[in-house]
Amino acid sequence: MIETVLLAVGPGDSDRVEELTTQTIAVAEPTGATVVLAHVISADEYEDELRSYHDAIDRMGLDIEHGDVPPESLARETEPVGEIAKRLEEADLEVDVRGVVGDRAEEIVALAEKTDADNVVVGGRKRSPTGKAVFGSTAQQVLLTSPCPVTYVREGTI
């Protein structure tokens, strides 16, 4: 029985919100599984998001001390994570938002192990064999090393 579904979302998944949400609901809803919504970003992307967060605080004129903000705190505020979390919650699914900084594929697999995920959902785009060989593929690495089945959601499938 599926009790935990890990949905890995990165900065490039804004174009796949509908597909990722629909597929995750299709996997999690029948068993009432908890969805661990993971926002996995590189260290550089984390610094960019942190800078944007601090800029927003300054624009609002809030008197909040700047400092490091844990990735989990930024995750829900980051698109498309917030939108996906809202849609999953509207489908009456329990959602646990996590933020992770590091190598995407490695962190997704590690989080799948840590949360004892029964299924991992990842998005991707169509790439040529040469593109995969030259640039690598997060989804491909997750498919090959995940401790559980992986649902691959390609852009434009819905």
Short mmCIF file of C-alpha atoms in Angstrom, two decimals:
data_model
loop_
_atom_site.label_atom_id
_atom_site.label_comp_id
_atom_site.label_asym_id
_atom_site.label_seq_id
_atom_site.Cartn_x
_atom_site.Cartn_y
_atom_site.Cartn_z
CA MET A 1 0.00 0.00 0.00
CA ILE A 2 1.24 3.49 -0.82
CA GLU A 3 1.53 5.59 2.33
CA THR A 4 4.09 8.23 1.27
CA VAL A 5 4.60 9.84 -2.12
CA LEU A 6 7.62 12.07 -2.65
CA LEU A 7 7.00 14.79 -5.25
CA ALA A 8 10.30 16.42 -6.18
CA VAL A 9 9.96 19.94 -7.56
CA GLY A 10 12.73 22.15 -8.87
CA PRO A 11 12.96 25.60 -10.40
CA GLY A 12 12.33 24.21 -13.91
CA ASP A 13 8.99 22.66 -12.99
CA SER A 14 6.85 25.81 -13.31
CA ASP A 15 5.70 24.63 -16.77
CA ARG A 16 4.65 21.22 -15.39
CA VAL A 17 2.45 22.23 -12.44
CA GLU A 18 -0.74 20.75 -13.91
CA GLU A 19 0.91 17.50 -14.96
CA LEU A 20 2.80 17.01 -11.68
CA THR A 21 -0.25 17.80 -9.57
CA THR A 22 -2.59 15.56 -11.56
CA GLN A 23 -0.20 12.59 -11.49
CA THR A 24 0.58 12.98 -7.80
CA ILE A 25 -3.10 13.08 -6.92
CA ALA A 26 -3.67 9.98 -9.08
CA VAL A 27 -1.01 8.09 -7.11
CA ALA A 28 -1.71 9.41 -3.58
CA GLU A 29 -5.47 9.90 -3.45
CA PRO A 30 -6.67 6.26 -3.67
CA THR A 31 -4.77 5.30 -0.51
CA GLY A 32 -4.82 8.64 1.29
CA ALA A 33 -1.04 8.82 1.14
CA THR A 34 0.90 11.74 2.55
CA VAL A 35 2.68 13.78 -0.10
CA VAL A 36 6.17 14.97 0.77
CA LEU A 37 6.59 17.97 -1.52
CA ALA A 38 10.31 18.52 -1.85
CA HIS A 39 11.86 21.66 -3.28
CA VAL A 40 15.40 20.66 -4.21
CA ILE A 41 17.76 23.43 -5.31
CA SER A 42 21.46 23.98 -5.78
CA ALA A 43 23.47 26.12 -3.37
CA ASP A 44 23.57 28.96 -5.94
CA GLU A 45 19.80 28.83 -6.41
CA TYR A 46 19.33 28.88 -2.64
CA GLU A 47 21.43 32.03 -2.39
CA ASP A 48 19.35 33.64 -5.17
CA GLU A 49 16.08 32.73 -3.42
CA LEU A 50 17.43 33.99 -0.10
CA ARG A 51 18.40 37.29 -1.74
CA SER A 52 14.92 37.61 -3.30
CA TYR A 53 13.32 36.89 0.09
CA HIS A 54 15.38 39.61 1.79
CA ASP A 55 14.61 42.06 -1.03
CA ALA A 56 10.88 41.42 -0.54
CA ILE A 57 11.20 42.08 3.20
CA ASP A 58 12.97 45.36 2.44
CA ARG A 59 10.32 46.41 -0.12
CA MET A 60 7.57 45.80 2.44
CA GLY A 61 9.43 47.91 4.98
CA LEU A 62 9.39 45.18 7.60
CA ASP A 63 11.86 45.40 10.47
CA ILE A 64 13.09 41.83 10.27
CA GLU A 65 16.73 41.00 10.78
CA HIS A 66 18.37 39.52 7.70
CA GLY A 67 20.04 36.19 8.12
CA ASP A 68 19.95 32.68 6.84
CA VAL A 69 16.50 31.28 6.33
CA PRO A 70 16.18 27.48 6.41
CA PRO A 71 15.37 25.97 3.00
CA GLU A 72 12.12 24.58 4.43
CA SER A 73 10.93 28.12 5.22
CA LEU A 74 11.64 29.35 1.70
CA ALA A 75 10.23 26.28 -0.05
CA ARG A 76 6.52 26.98 0.41
CA GLU A 77 7.01 30.60 -0.73
CA THR A 78 8.80 29.51 -3.89
CA GLU A 79 6.95 28.89 -7.13
CA PRO A 80 5.77 26.43 -8.16
CA VAL A 81 5.87 24.82 -4.68
CA GLY A 82 3.19 27.03 -3.14
CA GLU A 83 0.78 26.49 -6.02
CA ILE A 84 1.31 22.73 -6.05
CA ALA A 85 0.90 22.48 -2.26
CA LYS A 86 -2.36 24.42 -2.48
CA ARG A 87 -3.73 22.14 -5.21
CA LEU A 88 -2.77 18.99 -3.32
CA GLU A 89 -4.37 20.30 -0.12
CA GLU A 90 -7.53 21.18 -2.07
CA ALA A 91 -7.62 17.49 -3.07
CA ASP A 92 -7.69 16.68 0.68
CA LEU A 93 -4.18 15.24 0.70
CA GLU A 94 -1.82 15.72 3.63
CA VAL A 95 1.19 17.69 2.39
CA ASP A 96 4.59 17.93 4.08
CA VAL A 97 6.74 20.62 2.38
CA ARG A 98 10.50 20.12 2.58
CA GLY A 99 13.33 22.29 1.32
CA VAL A 100 16.68 20.73 0.47
CA VAL A 101 19.90 22.29 -0.82
CA GLY A 102 22.37 20.18 -2.76
CA ASP A 103 22.69 17.95 -5.80
CA ARG A 104 19.13 17.37 -7.02
CA ALA A 105 19.29 13.68 -7.84
CA GLU A 106 21.27 12.75 -4.73
CA GLU A 107 19.00 14.76 -2.43
CA ILE A 108 15.81 13.35 -3.97
CA VAL A 109 17.02 9.78 -3.48
CA ALA A 110 18.22 10.56 0.06
CA LEU A 111 14.86 12.13 0.93
CA ALA A 112 13.01 9.14 -0.54
CA GLU A 113 15.03 6.90 1.78
CA LYS A 114 14.62 9.21 4.79
CA THR A 115 10.84 9.53 4.40
CA ASP A 116 10.40 5.85 3.50
CA ALA A 117 8.65 6.92 0.29
CA ASP A 118 6.64 4.30 -1.55
CA ASN A 119 6.72 6.26 -4.81
CA VAL A 120 8.70 9.21 -6.17
CA VAL A 121 7.19 11.61 -8.71
CA VAL A 122 9.62 13.64 -10.84
CA GLY A 123 9.13 15.90 -13.81
CA GLY A 124 11.22 16.21 -16.90
CA ARG A 125 11.33 17.41 -20.41
CA LYS A 126 12.01 15.57 -23.60
CA ARG A 127 15.73 15.49 -24.32
CA SER A 128 17.79 14.01 -27.07
CA PRO A 129 20.12 11.12 -26.23
CA THR A 130 23.05 13.47 -26.86
CA GLY A 131 21.58 16.06 -24.49
CA LYS A 132 21.28 13.44 -21.76
CA ALA A 133 24.84 12.22 -22.28
CA VAL A 134 26.37 15.69 -22.33
CA PHE A 135 24.31 17.42 -19.66
CA GLY A 136 23.01 14.51 -17.54
CA SER A 137 19.45 14.21 -16.32
CA THR A 138 18.21 14.52 -12.76
CA ALA A 139 15.15 12.43 -13.56
CA GLN A 140 17.29 9.75 -15.18
CA GLN A 141 19.58 9.55 -12.14
CA VAL A 142 16.57 9.30 -9.82
CA LEU A 143 15.02 6.58 -12.00
CA LEU A 144 18.24 4.55 -11.79
CA THR A 145 18.98 4.99 -8.07
CA SER A 146 15.64 5.44 -6.30
CA PRO A 147 14.84 2.99 -3.50
CA CYS A 148 11.22 2.78 -4.71
CA PRO A 149 9.21 3.05 -7.95
CA VAL A 150 9.39 6.38 -9.79
CA THR A 151 6.60 8.08 -11.72
CA TYR A 152 8.12 10.20 -14.48
CA VAL A 153 5.96 13.10 -15.66
CA ARG A 154 6.99 14.58 -18.97
CA GLU A 155 6.10 18.15 -19.84
CA GLY A 156 3.03 18.45 -22.04
CA THR A 157 1.50 15.06 -21.19
CA ILE A 158 -1.85 16.54 -20.12
#
